[in-house]
Amino acid sequence: MPTRPKRARPAERTVLDNGLKVLVVPDPTVPLVGVAVVYNVGFRSEPEGRTGFAHLFEHMMFQGSAHVAKMEHSRLIESAGGRMNGHTLPDLTAYYEALPASALELALFLEADRMASLSVSEENLRNQVDVVKEEIRVNVLNRPYGGFPWILLPALAFDSYPNAHNGYGDFTHLEEATVQDSEDFYATYYCPANAVLAVVGACTAAEVFTLAERYFGSLKRRRAPKHGPWPEPRLGADRHRAVRDPLAPQPAFAVGYRTTDPVGNLDRYLVYDVLASLLAGGDSSRLRARLIYRDHNVTEIACQLGTFGQDAFFVRDPTLFQVIAFHPGTATTEALLADIDEEIGRLATDGPDGRELARVVAGSAAELWRSLDSLLDRAHIVASVETIHGRAELVEELASRMATVSAADVAAAAADLLGQHRAVLELQPAAS
Amino acid sequence: MAKTATTITTRPPIGRLIAPTAPQILEAALPGGAHGLIVRRPSVPLVEIRLAVPLAAEQIRKPAPVSILSRSLFAGTDRHDRAALAEAIEDLGGSLDAYVGEDRVILSGAVLAEHLKALLGLLVEVLSSASYPPAEVKADRNRASDETLIALSQPDVVAGQALRRRVFGRHPYATALPSPTALRRVDDAALHAVHPLVLDPSSAHLVLVGDLRPSRALALAEEAMAGWAAAGTAPSRDLPPVVAPRPGPLDLVPRPGSVQSNLRLGGKFAVLGEPDWPAASLAEQVLSGMFSSRIVANIRERNGYSYSPRSFVRHGRAGSSFTLAADVATAVTAPALVEIFYELGRMATLGINDEELELARRHSVGRFSFETASLPGLATTLANLAIRGVDLGFLTSYPKAVIATTKAEVDEAALRYLSPSRLVTVVVGDPEAVAGPLSALGEVVLRP
């Protein structure tokens, strides 16, 4: 076993009367704390005609609240020597900061104030619509491979609005967003009972529970909204779409398969994660070894779960198993897909060998520990896993649960990919 | 419900500004002359590894061979072929890659703590016996060339290259990415020739940070490094000093049809570890180096011109440079530049205020704490300090120096390094749309 048993970092939790879940994972090895508030709403829940609203709203959460002026949130955190950020995913929106331990109370005050009394003005909304449009220009419109494949692959692989639409949003929808939309979204989704507060680092559970009660305890109890699930049947036929990217110098493609339910059937879902690593994790993985280093037909290839890969363990059903490849065009997409099918087929028939499986488990354990090393990331990961799975402890259990995956499990998951219809999104470069 | 909700409206204090405790570093000369730096930090059961070597001027000016070397280093050794080497590293829950910085090569990896010895063994195996199989080298250079094509299609990369040429002029640091053509000319003979010149134990720094016992890790490092001997006389690594760029017209790099313009301003900057570094760094943060900076407040939060205006300082062995970057909608290219020049000029002529000084001091000390709090952050920081020859006492003295810096010192540094007249400007954008408005602000030269 390459993953020695860990000194466990037990999570302690309480629920306030208003329904806010509070989670503490003390770690005395650093003089810092990480604080995250994760709201159980992401872009799958945004209204039709308002694509991109969940993310736009995330920007509004930094625009001031009853006792915090515009730009003051960041000023207070930075002047405490801290840093902060936020992000919006299909199923959640996360807000987080890391600060010296002495500023813990400040962070809780700031999070409570924006949960209690966000103030959105017309001026601030228009300003942030402009900022978000620039964000989309930087990340999508003005660069090669922008938004590939996370914007268009779900649109091809799914049919229902929640699963298929563009979470960054159409410019028209962003421009039409109103202060009233913002107030409605806030009233529906941003209540204590729809949130998890996590504190990690140099603190004690007792201290955090007391402070949480002090700052969040007076917030009114409101029923958590009911939204989702948004199940969709698997595809009844293969789907294919080609798009042209005039900025891209070389072709690329992405393949979307369906996995099992990441929450209801986590142990089976972990098999797909192991399969992704076997296929394209390290340089010894099957697709990388073959297509990059043996055949030289691919420049870069990766497999990932979830929408962005990093969200594999805080996404709900339905979600995708993705294979993403960039290549110089020395082989056709069809030929490369046939190679990929052949490798998946070999795993479906023979399964991985023991050393190969152990290697992937060791690699996943190291990657997991690496992702938890930064307190800022640890805080939002812990809160996100609690939000989606109801058990933050999973974070530290994933490696040992992966270690129980057998060769037969992998073979079955590989057979499942081969046996289903898939969505293939091709990106074609500028006509030369 | 009658229960009155009383939200707490008074702000809790932000806490005293305390300089963080510097890590305890075990330093030692290793066999072959390498410099070892070892830190125990048991936050997660991993060890981060860095091995840094400086590049000579010649290798910086002609970057193609070193660029391919950084890939083909892992293409095979006297004991493993490429696939077996990758398997051996990954069996340990390990990773190992090489990166070429502006004047250094850094081998960077991490491993599950109990496998440190084995990963050090593989590291030294690569350093001492990389075999550069011709077919693998050929494949690597083709892939490198493809990746360079993709990099050069990114406007951010194009802007960075253009600014580098403008800021560094004739200095080796002006060198752009190696061209696809130059990369495709590199062969295995070239790599065998350059390997001993670059990867020389006597100029290497080995950093180990993580869940380890320092004395035991030192013994492992000594044992491993004994297997890596110098294979010849390494060239001089001396570089000419960086000099301030000559001010001049704005360089416009045409990108027809671009929906955004990439604005880049740059210049020479204070050197980390020198007496004026804390003040210069504070000035940079007030201007654009944090979210609550003047540039972010103006062009993002007031005008909505840009998503992530930012600045950063690069520290080379030969000198440091400042870059201010903002990607803005094409239509507001010139207005955004006006606002940037306004903020630069305002700071150079009026200085900062006491509130900003306090904010920047606290932010600096906090940022420094975070940079050295994570394993990869601390390992990279130590490797970069070591390769620049900065005394490690810096880790203790820097936060104290920041706390002691005065407004007059920051104002002087802002005038010296951030005055509009000291900086050069590069814009990547649609010439038809932006050349006219930009010309209203000053001379514009097209640089295709």
PDB file of N, CA and C in Angstrom, chain A residues 2 4 6-7 9 63 67 70-72 74-75 78-79 81 98 106 109 127-128 134-135 137-138 142 144 214-215 218 249-250 282-284 293 296 299-300 328 355 359 366 370 373, chain B residues 5-6 8-9 11-12 14 42-43 45 48 82 87 90-91 93 114 139 143 146-147 153 155 211 255 258-260 290-292 300-301 304-305 307 329 359 362-363 366 370 374-376:
ATOM      1  N   PRO A   2       0.825   2.027  -1.020  1.00  0.00           N
ATOM      2  CA  PRO A   2       1.681   3.201  -1.094  1.00  0.00           C
ATOM      3  C   PRO A   2       1.158   4.373  -0.268  1.00  0.00           C
ATOM      4  N   ARG A   4       0.249   5.497   3.114  1.00  0.00           N
ATOM      5  CA  ARG A   4       0.231   5.110   4.530  1.00  0.00           C
ATOM      6  C   ARG A   4      -0.944   5.783   5.239  1.00  0.00           C
ATOM      7  N   LYS A   6      -3.161   8.016   7.458  1.00  0.00           N
ATOM      8  CA  LYS A   6      -2.921   9.408   7.804  1.00  0.00           C
ATOM      9  C   LYS A   6      -3.291   9.705   9.237  1.00  0.00           C
ATOM     10  N   ARG A   7      -2.547  10.656   9.816  1.00  0.00           N
ATOM     11  CA  ARG A   7      -3.103  11.259  11.015  1.00  0.00           C
ATOM     12  C   ARG A   7      -4.380  11.910  10.510  1.00  0.00           C
ATOM     13  N   ARG A   9      -7.511  14.263  10.180  1.00  0.00           N
ATOM     14  CA  ARG A   9      -7.903  15.580  10.665  1.00  0.00           C
ATOM     15  C   ARG A   9      -9.417  15.533  10.787  1.00  0.00           C
ATOM     16  N   GLN A  63     -19.496  43.349  -4.102  1.00  0.00           N
ATOM     17  CA  GLN A  63     -19.792  44.749  -4.372  1.00  0.00           C
ATOM     18  C   GLN A  63     -20.318  45.516  -3.163  1.00  0.00           C
ATOM     19  N   HIS A  67     -22.963  46.831   5.839  1.00  0.00           N
ATOM     20  CA  HIS A  67     -21.920  47.476   6.647  1.00  0.00           C
ATOM     21  C   HIS A  67     -20.541  47.399   6.021  1.00  0.00           C
ATOM     22  N   LYS A  70     -18.435  49.202  -1.162  1.00  0.00           N
ATOM     23  CA  LYS A  70     -17.801  48.624  -2.354  1.00  0.00           C
ATOM     24  C   LYS A  70     -16.281  48.668  -2.207  1.00  0.00           C
ATOM     25  N   MET A  71     -15.602  47.622  -2.566  1.00  0.00           N
ATOM     26  CA  MET A  71     -14.141  47.453  -2.494  1.00  0.00           C
ATOM     27  C   MET A  71     -13.620  47.314  -1.077  1.00  0.00           C
ATOM     28  N   GLU A  72     -14.509  47.430  -0.091  1.00  0.00           N
ATOM     29  CA  GLU A  72     -14.027  47.348   1.279  1.00  0.00           C
ATOM     30  C   GLU A  72     -13.744  45.901   1.683  1.00  0.00           C
ATOM     31  N   SER A  74     -12.430  43.494  -0.082  1.00  0.00           N
ATOM     32  CA  SER A  74     -11.062  43.122  -0.444  1.00  0.00           C
ATOM     33  C   SER A  74     -10.051  43.944   0.356  1.00  0.00           C
ATOM     34  N   ARG A  75     -10.375  45.209   0.619  1.00  0.00           N
ATOM     35  CA  ARG A  75      -9.421  46.040   1.357  1.00  0.00           C
ATOM     36  C   ARG A  75      -9.204  45.484   2.762  1.00  0.00           C
ATOM     37  N   GLU A  78      -7.235  42.156   2.457  1.00  0.00           N
ATOM     38  CA  GLU A  78      -5.832  42.379   2.095  1.00  0.00           C
ATOM     39  C   GLU A  78      -5.088  43.113   3.196  1.00  0.00           C
ATOM     40  N   SER A  79      -5.777  43.985   3.911  1.00  0.00           N
ATOM     41  CA  SER A  79      -5.058  44.690   4.974  1.00  0.00           C
ATOM     42  C   SER A  79      -4.871  43.798   6.189  1.00  0.00           C
ATOM     43  N   GLY A  81      -3.669  41.031   5.635  1.00  0.00           N
ATOM     44  CA  GLY A  81      -2.618  40.163   5.114  1.00  0.00           C
ATOM     45  C   GLY A  81      -3.185  38.921   4.454  1.00  0.00           C
ATOM     46  N   ALA A  98      -8.184  33.318   2.924  1.00  0.00           N
ATOM     47  CA  ALA A  98      -7.227  32.778   3.874  1.00  0.00           C
ATOM     48  C   ALA A  98      -6.525  33.962   4.509  1.00  0.00           C
ATOM     49  N   LEU A 106     -12.805  38.708  11.636  1.00  0.00           N
ATOM     50  CA  LEU A 106     -13.073  39.644  10.544  1.00  0.00           C
ATOM     51  C   LEU A 106     -13.684  38.901   9.348  1.00  0.00           C
ATOM     52  N   PHE A 109     -17.249  38.036  10.036  1.00  0.00           N
ATOM     53  CA  PHE A 109     -18.076  39.244   9.936  1.00  0.00           C
ATOM     54  C   PHE A 109     -18.395  39.564   8.477  1.00  0.00           C
ATOM     55  N   ASN A 127     -21.570  47.915 -13.873  1.00  0.00           N
ATOM     56  CA  ASN A 127     -20.106  47.828 -13.835  1.00  0.00           C
ATOM     57  C   ASN A 127     -19.641  46.374 -13.903  1.00  0.00           C
ATOM     58  N   GLN A 128     -20.276  45.500 -13.132  1.00  0.00           N
ATOM     59  CA  GLN A 128     -19.828  44.108 -13.110  1.00  0.00           C
ATOM     60  C   GLN A 128     -20.243  43.349 -14.363  1.00  0.00           C
ATOM     61  N   GLU A 134     -15.584  41.376 -20.046  1.00  0.00           N
ATOM     62  CA  GLU A 134     -14.124  41.348 -20.298  1.00  0.00           C
ATOM     63  C   GLU A 134     -13.528  39.998 -19.882  1.00  0.00           C
ATOM     64  N   GLU A 135     -14.054  39.440 -18.797  1.00  0.00           N
ATOM     65  CA  GLU A 135     -13.579  38.120 -18.366  1.00  0.00           C
ATOM     66  C   GLU A 135     -13.831  37.096 -19.481  1.00  0.00           C
ATOM     67  N   ARG A 137     -14.237  37.766 -22.661  1.00  0.00           N
ATOM     68  CA  ARG A 137     -13.362  38.061 -23.815  1.00  0.00           C
ATOM     69  C   ARG A 137     -11.968  37.478 -23.582  1.00  0.00           C
ATOM     70  N   VAL A 138     -11.426  37.671 -22.378  1.00  0.00           N
ATOM     71  CA  VAL A 138     -10.076  37.148 -22.092  1.00  0.00           C
ATOM     72  C   VAL A 138     -10.056  35.626 -22.185  1.00  0.00           C
ATOM     73  N   ASN A 142     -11.193  35.948 -27.109  1.00  0.00           N
ATOM     74  CA  ASN A 142      -9.979  36.518 -27.690  1.00  0.00           C
ATOM     75  C   ASN A 142      -8.800  35.567 -27.649  1.00  0.00           C
ATOM     76  N   PRO A 144      -7.240  31.389 -28.537  1.00  0.00           N
ATOM     77  CA  PRO A 144      -7.491  30.099 -29.165  1.00  0.00           C
ATOM     78  C   PRO A 144      -7.957  29.100 -28.112  1.00  0.00           C
ATOM     79  N   ARG A 214     -22.237  34.070  16.943  1.00  0.00           N
ATOM     80  CA  ARG A 214     -22.258  35.520  17.123  1.00  0.00           C
ATOM     81  C   ARG A 214     -22.560  36.240  15.806  1.00  0.00           C
ATOM     82  N   TYR A 215     -21.946  35.843  14.741  1.00  0.00           N
ATOM     83  CA  TYR A 215     -22.086  36.589  13.485  1.00  0.00           C
ATOM     84  C   TYR A 215     -23.224  36.107  12.589  1.00  0.00           C
ATOM     85  N   SER A 218     -27.972  35.456  14.134  1.00  0.00           N
ATOM     86  CA  SER A 218     -29.151  36.316  14.078  1.00  0.00           C
ATOM     87  C   SER A 218     -29.790  36.338  12.691  1.00  0.00           C
ATOM     88  N   PRO A 249      -4.291  27.302 -33.953  1.00  0.00           N
ATOM     89  CA  PRO A 249      -3.375  26.845 -34.983  1.00  0.00           C
ATOM     90  C   PRO A 249      -3.505  25.356 -35.311  1.00  0.00           C
ATOM     91  N   GLN A 250      -4.064  24.570 -34.400  1.00  0.00           N
ATOM     92  CA  GLN A 250      -4.141  23.126 -34.613  1.00  0.00           C
ATOM     93  C   GLN A 250      -5.493  22.592 -34.140  1.00  0.00           C
ATOM     94  N   GLY A 282      -0.574  10.211 -15.710  1.00  0.00           N
ATOM     95  CA  GLY A 282       0.845  10.555 -15.880  1.00  0.00           C
ATOM     96  C   GLY A 282       1.346  10.152 -17.254  1.00  0.00           C
ATOM     97  N   ASP A 283       2.657  10.366 -17.472  1.00  0.00           N
ATOM     98  CA  ASP A 283       3.225  10.039 -18.780  1.00  0.00           C
ATOM     99  C   ASP A 283       3.267   8.538 -19.047  1.00  0.00           C
ATOM    100  N   SER A 284       3.090   7.723 -17.986  1.00  0.00           N
ATOM    101  CA  SER A 284       3.077   6.281 -18.222  1.00  0.00           C
ATOM    102  C   SER A 284       1.670   5.785 -18.546  1.00  0.00           C
ATOM    103  N   TYR A 293       3.823   9.687 -26.913  1.00  0.00           N
ATOM    104  CA  TYR A 293       5.236   9.279 -26.919  1.00  0.00           C
ATOM    105  C   TYR A 293       5.561   8.155 -27.901  1.00  0.00           C
ATOM    106  N   HIS A 296       3.297   9.764 -31.641  1.00  0.00           N
ATOM    107  CA  HIS A 296       3.558  11.184 -31.896  1.00  0.00           C
ATOM    108  C   HIS A 296       2.426  11.843 -32.679  1.00  0.00           C
ATOM    109  N   THR A 299      -0.496  16.172 -29.320  1.00  0.00           N
ATOM    110  CA  THR A 299       0.369  17.091 -28.574  1.00  0.00           C
ATOM    111  C   THR A 299       0.059  17.011 -27.081  1.00  0.00           C
ATOM    112  N   GLU A 300      -1.236  16.942 -26.758  1.00  0.00           N
ATOM    113  CA  GLU A 300      -1.644  16.899 -25.349  1.00  0.00           C
ATOM    114  C   GLU A 300      -2.945  16.119 -25.263  1.00  0.00           C
ATOM    115  N   PRO A 328      -1.699  17.683 -33.942  1.00  0.00           N
ATOM    116  CA  PRO A 328      -1.213  18.449 -35.101  1.00  0.00           C
ATOM    117  C   PRO A 328      -1.900  18.089 -36.411  1.00  0.00           C
ATOM    118  N   ARG A 355       0.459  -3.532 -10.836  1.00  0.00           N
ATOM    119  CA  ARG A 355       1.395  -2.436 -10.583  1.00  0.00           C
ATOM    120  C   ARG A 355       0.845  -1.124 -11.149  1.00  0.00           C
ATOM    121  N   ARG A 359       0.021   2.209  -9.050  1.00  0.00           N
ATOM    122  CA  ARG A 359       0.680   3.458  -9.438  1.00  0.00           C
ATOM    123  C   ARG A 359      -0.330   4.601  -9.511  1.00  0.00           C
ATOM    124  N   ALA A 366      -1.183  11.437  -3.940  1.00  0.00           N
ATOM    125  CA  ALA A 366      -0.259  12.578  -3.903  1.00  0.00           C
ATOM    126  C   ALA A 366      -0.948  13.840  -4.418  1.00  0.00           C
ATOM    127  N   ARG A 370      -1.649  17.266  -2.385  1.00  0.00           N
ATOM    128  CA  ARG A 370      -1.171  18.537  -2.929  1.00  0.00           C
ATOM    129  C   ARG A 370      -2.279  19.566  -2.974  1.00  0.00           C
ATOM    130  N   ASP A 373      -2.917  21.199   0.380  1.00  0.00           N
ATOM    131  CA  ASP A 373      -1.813  21.855   1.069  1.00  0.00           C
ATOM    132  C   ASP A 373      -2.072  23.343   1.253  1.00  0.00           C
TER     133      ASP A 373
ATOM    134  N   ALA B   5     -33.824  40.271  14.897  1.00  0.00           N
ATOM    135  CA  ALA B   5     -32.498  39.857  14.457  1.00  0.00           C
ATOM    136  C   ALA B   5     -31.544  41.027  14.607  1.00  0.00           C
ATOM    137  N   THR B   6     -30.521  40.848  15.388  1.00  0.00           N
ATOM    138  CA  THR B   6     -29.534  41.912  15.507  1.00  0.00           C
ATOM    139  C   THR B   6     -28.240  41.487  14.829  1.00  0.00           C
ATOM    140  N   ILE B   8     -24.520  41.965  13.824  1.00  0.00           N
ATOM    141  CA  ILE B   8     -23.400  42.690  14.407  1.00  0.00           C
ATOM    142  C   ILE B   8     -22.812  43.601  13.344  1.00  0.00           C
ATOM    143  N   THR B   9     -22.763  44.888  13.652  1.00  0.00           N
ATOM    144  CA  THR B   9     -22.364  45.843  12.633  1.00  0.00           C
ATOM    145  C   THR B   9     -20.968  46.400  12.887  1.00  0.00           C
ATOM    146  N   ARG B  11     -17.064  46.241  13.106  1.00  0.00           N
ATOM    147  CA  ARG B  11     -16.037  45.399  12.511  1.00  0.00           C
ATOM    148  C   ARG B  11     -15.079  44.858  13.534  1.00  0.00           C
ATOM    149  N   PRO B  12     -14.831  43.583  13.495  1.00  0.00           N
ATOM    150  CA  PRO B  12     -13.794  43.051  14.373  1.00  0.00           C
ATOM    151  C   PRO B  12     -12.439  43.620  13.944  1.00  0.00           C
ATOM    152  N   ILE B  14      -8.593  43.827  12.720  1.00  0.00           N
ATOM    153  CA  ILE B  14      -7.915  42.974  11.750  1.00  0.00           C
ATOM    154  C   ILE B  14      -6.678  42.329  12.347  1.00  0.00           C
ATOM    155  N   PRO B  42       5.622  19.360   8.021  1.00  0.00           N
ATOM    156  CA  PRO B  42       4.794  18.140   7.890  1.00  0.00           C
ATOM    157  C   PRO B  42       3.303  18.419   7.715  1.00  0.00           C
ATOM    158  N   SER B  43       2.914  19.357   6.870  1.00  0.00           N
ATOM    159  CA  SER B  43       1.484  19.673   6.738  1.00  0.00           C
ATOM    160  C   SER B  43       0.723  18.581   5.996  1.00  0.00           C
ATOM    161  N   PRO B  45       1.565  14.591   3.794  1.00  0.00           N
ATOM    162  CA  PRO B  45       2.633  13.584   3.727  1.00  0.00           C
ATOM    163  C   PRO B  45       3.368  13.557   2.395  1.00  0.00           C
ATOM    164  N   GLU B  48       8.355  18.149  -1.423  1.00  0.00           N
ATOM    165  CA  GLU B  48       8.559  18.885  -2.672  1.00  0.00           C
ATOM    166  C   GLU B  48      10.050  18.968  -2.939  1.00  0.00           C
ATOM    167  N   ARG B  82      12.022   5.663 -21.770  1.00  0.00           N
ATOM    168  CA  ARG B  82      11.094   6.717 -21.343  1.00  0.00           C
ATOM    169  C   ARG B  82       9.898   6.155 -20.570  1.00  0.00           C
ATOM    170  N   GLU B  87       7.032   5.253 -15.451  1.00  0.00           N
ATOM    171  CA  GLU B  87       6.402   4.295 -14.527  1.00  0.00           C
ATOM    172  C   GLU B  87       7.098   4.307 -13.175  1.00  0.00           C
ATOM    173  N   GLU B  90       6.105   7.423 -11.278  1.00  0.00           N
ATOM    174  CA  GLU B  90       4.698   7.423 -10.875  1.00  0.00           C
ATOM    175  C   GLU B  90       4.388   6.328  -9.860  1.00  0.00           C
ATOM    176  N   ASP B  91       5.155   5.247  -9.866  1.00  0.00           N
ATOM    177  CA  ASP B  91       4.987   4.216  -8.827  1.00  0.00           C
ATOM    178  C   ASP B  91       5.142   4.805  -7.427  1.00  0.00           C
ATOM    179  N   GLY B  93       4.106   7.684  -6.446  1.00  0.00           N
ATOM    180  CA  GLY B  93       3.194   8.820  -6.270  1.00  0.00           C
ATOM    181  C   GLY B  93       3.972  10.091  -6.549  1.00  0.00           C
ATOM    182  N   GLU B 114       7.277   8.871   2.050  1.00  0.00           N
ATOM    183  CA  GLU B 114       8.062   7.656   2.320  1.00  0.00           C
ATOM    184  C   GLU B 114       8.908   7.220   1.135  1.00  0.00           C
ATOM    185  N   ALA B 139      10.939  13.320 -31.717  1.00  0.00           N
ATOM    186  CA  ALA B 139       9.522  13.456 -31.361  1.00  0.00           C
ATOM    187  C   ALA B 139       9.318  14.636 -30.409  1.00  0.00           C
ATOM    188  N   ARG B 143       6.992  18.011 -30.959  1.00  0.00           N
ATOM    189  CA  ARG B 143       5.924  18.374 -30.030  1.00  0.00           C
ATOM    190  C   ARG B 143       6.183  19.769 -29.464  1.00  0.00           C
ATOM    191  N   ASP B 146       5.105  22.232 -32.012  1.00  0.00           N
ATOM    192  CA  ASP B 146       3.641  22.371 -32.044  1.00  0.00           C
ATOM    193  C   ASP B 146       3.149  23.199 -30.856  1.00  0.00           C
ATOM    194  N   GLU B 147       3.713  22.936 -29.691  1.00  0.00           N
ATOM    195  CA  GLU B 147       3.262  23.680 -28.510  1.00  0.00           C
ATOM    196  C   GLU B 147       3.638  25.153 -28.611  1.00  0.00           C
ATOM    197  N   SER B 153      -0.077  31.659 -30.503  1.00  0.00           N
ATOM    198  CA  SER B 153      -1.410  32.098 -30.901  1.00  0.00           C
ATOM    199  C   SER B 153      -2.154  32.747 -29.730  1.00  0.00           C
ATOM    200  N   PRO B 155      -2.680  35.747 -27.292  1.00  0.00           N
ATOM    201  CA  PRO B 155      -2.297  37.166 -27.292  1.00  0.00           C
ATOM    202  C   PRO B 155      -1.449  37.550 -26.075  1.00  0.00           C
ATOM    203  N   ASP B 211       7.336  16.700   4.613  1.00  0.00           N
ATOM    204  CA  ASP B 211       7.197  15.814   5.763  1.00  0.00           C
ATOM    205  C   ASP B 211       8.445  14.930   5.842  1.00  0.00           C
ATOM    206  N   ARG B 255      -2.919  42.746 -34.359  1.00  0.00           N
ATOM    207  CA  ARG B 255      -3.675  41.488 -34.286  1.00  0.00           C
ATOM    208  C   ARG B 255      -5.051  41.809 -34.863  1.00  0.00           C
ATOM    209  N   SER B 258      -8.935  41.635 -33.439  1.00  0.00           N
ATOM    210  CA  SER B 258      -8.915  41.294 -32.024  1.00  0.00           C
ATOM    211  C   SER B 258     -10.032  42.020 -31.266  1.00  0.00           C
ATOM    212  N   VAL B 259     -10.784  41.293 -30.425  1.00  0.00           N
ATOM    213  CA  VAL B 259     -11.879  41.935 -29.689  1.00  0.00           C
ATOM    214  C   VAL B 259     -11.377  42.607 -28.414  1.00  0.00           C
ATOM    215  N   GLN B 260     -10.115  42.347 -28.076  1.00  0.00           N
ATOM    216  CA  GLN B 260      -9.509  43.009 -26.929  1.00  0.00           C
ATOM    217  C   GLN B 260      -8.135  43.523 -27.315  1.00  0.00           C
ATOM    218  N   MET B 290      -2.354  44.486  -5.876  1.00  0.00           N
ATOM    219  CA  MET B 290      -3.352  43.773  -5.060  1.00  0.00           C
ATOM    220  C   MET B 290      -4.736  44.170  -5.564  1.00  0.00           C
ATOM    221  N   PHE B 291      -5.771  43.485  -5.034  1.00  0.00           N
ATOM    222  CA  PHE B 291      -7.107  43.811  -5.524  1.00  0.00           C
ATOM    223  C   PHE B 291      -7.492  45.235  -5.125  1.00  0.00           C
ATOM    224  N   SER B 292      -7.160  45.613  -3.886  1.00  0.00           N
ATOM    225  CA  SER B 292      -7.514  46.980  -3.467  1.00  0.00           C
ATOM    226  C   SER B 292      -6.410  47.963  -3.860  1.00  0.00           C
ATOM    227  N   ARG B 300     -11.073  48.606 -13.371  1.00  0.00           N
ATOM    228  CA  ARG B 300     -12.046  47.511 -13.241  1.00  0.00           C
ATOM    229  C   ARG B 300     -13.305  47.988 -12.517  1.00  0.00           C
ATOM    230  N   GLU B 301     -13.132  48.404 -11.253  1.00  0.00           N
ATOM    231  CA  GLU B 301     -14.306  48.625 -10.409  1.00  0.00           C
ATOM    232  C   GLU B 301     -15.022  49.942 -10.698  1.00  0.00           C
ATOM    233  N   GLY B 304     -14.991  49.450 -15.491  1.00  0.00           N
ATOM    234  CA  GLY B 304     -15.382  48.197 -16.139  1.00  0.00           C
ATOM    235  C   GLY B 304     -14.627  47.924 -17.432  1.00  0.00           C
ATOM    236  N   TYR B 305     -13.388  48.450 -17.546  1.00  0.00           N
ATOM    237  CA  TYR B 305     -12.615  48.269 -18.781  1.00  0.00           C
ATOM    238  C   TYR B 305     -11.926  46.908 -18.850  1.00  0.00           C
ATOM    239  N   TYR B 307     -11.012  42.871 -16.831  1.00  0.00           N
ATOM    240  CA  TYR B 307     -11.352  41.866 -15.814  1.00  0.00           C
ATOM    241  C   TYR B 307     -10.243  41.735 -14.770  1.00  0.00           C
ATOM    242  N   ALA B 329     -11.357  45.790 -23.588  1.00  0.00           N
ATOM    243  CA  ALA B 329     -12.147  45.744 -24.819  1.00  0.00           C
ATOM    244  C   ALA B 329     -11.526  46.701 -25.830  1.00  0.00           C
ATOM    245  N   LEU B 359      -2.045  49.557   4.472  1.00  0.00           N
ATOM    246  CA  LEU B 359      -2.662  48.450   3.741  1.00  0.00           C
ATOM    247  C   LEU B 359      -1.599  47.627   3.001  1.00  0.00           C
ATOM    248  N   ARG B 362       0.690  45.543   5.320  1.00  0.00           N
ATOM    249  CA  ARG B 362       0.009  44.346   5.833  1.00  0.00           C
ATOM    250  C   ARG B 362      -0.168  43.315   4.720  1.00  0.00           C
ATOM    251  N   HIS B 363      -0.519  43.799   3.552  1.00  0.00           N
ATOM    252  CA  HIS B 363      -0.693  42.878   2.434  1.00  0.00           C
ATOM    253  C   HIS B 363       0.629  42.202   2.079  1.00  0.00           C
ATOM    254  N   GLY B 366       1.479  39.597   4.671  1.00  0.00           N
ATOM    255  CA  GLY B 366       0.566  38.470   4.512  1.00  0.00           C
ATOM    256  C   GLY B 366       0.899  37.663   3.279  1.00  0.00           C
ATOM    257  N   PHE B 370       1.939  33.687   3.011  1.00  0.00           N
ATOM    258  CA  PHE B 370       1.268  32.664   2.212  1.00  0.00           C
ATOM    259  C   PHE B 370       2.217  32.035   1.197  1.00  0.00           C
ATOM    260  N   SER B 374       2.788  27.181   1.878  1.00  0.00           N
ATOM    261  CA  SER B 374       2.528  25.899   1.232  1.00  0.00           C
ATOM    262  C   SER B 374       3.857  25.239   0.889  1.00  0.00           C
ATOM    263  N   LEU B 375       3.847  23.936   0.764  1.00  0.00           N
ATOM    264  CA  LEU B 375       5.082  23.230   0.433  1.00  0.00           C
ATOM    265  C   LEU B 375       5.636  23.669  -0.918  1.00  0.00           C
ATOM    266  N   PRO B 376       4.816  23.658  -1.990  1.00  0.00           N
ATOM    267  CA  PRO B 376       5.390  24.075  -3.272  1.00  0.00           C
ATOM    268  C   PRO B 376       5.841  25.526  -3.244  1.00  0.00           C
TER     269      PRO B 376
END
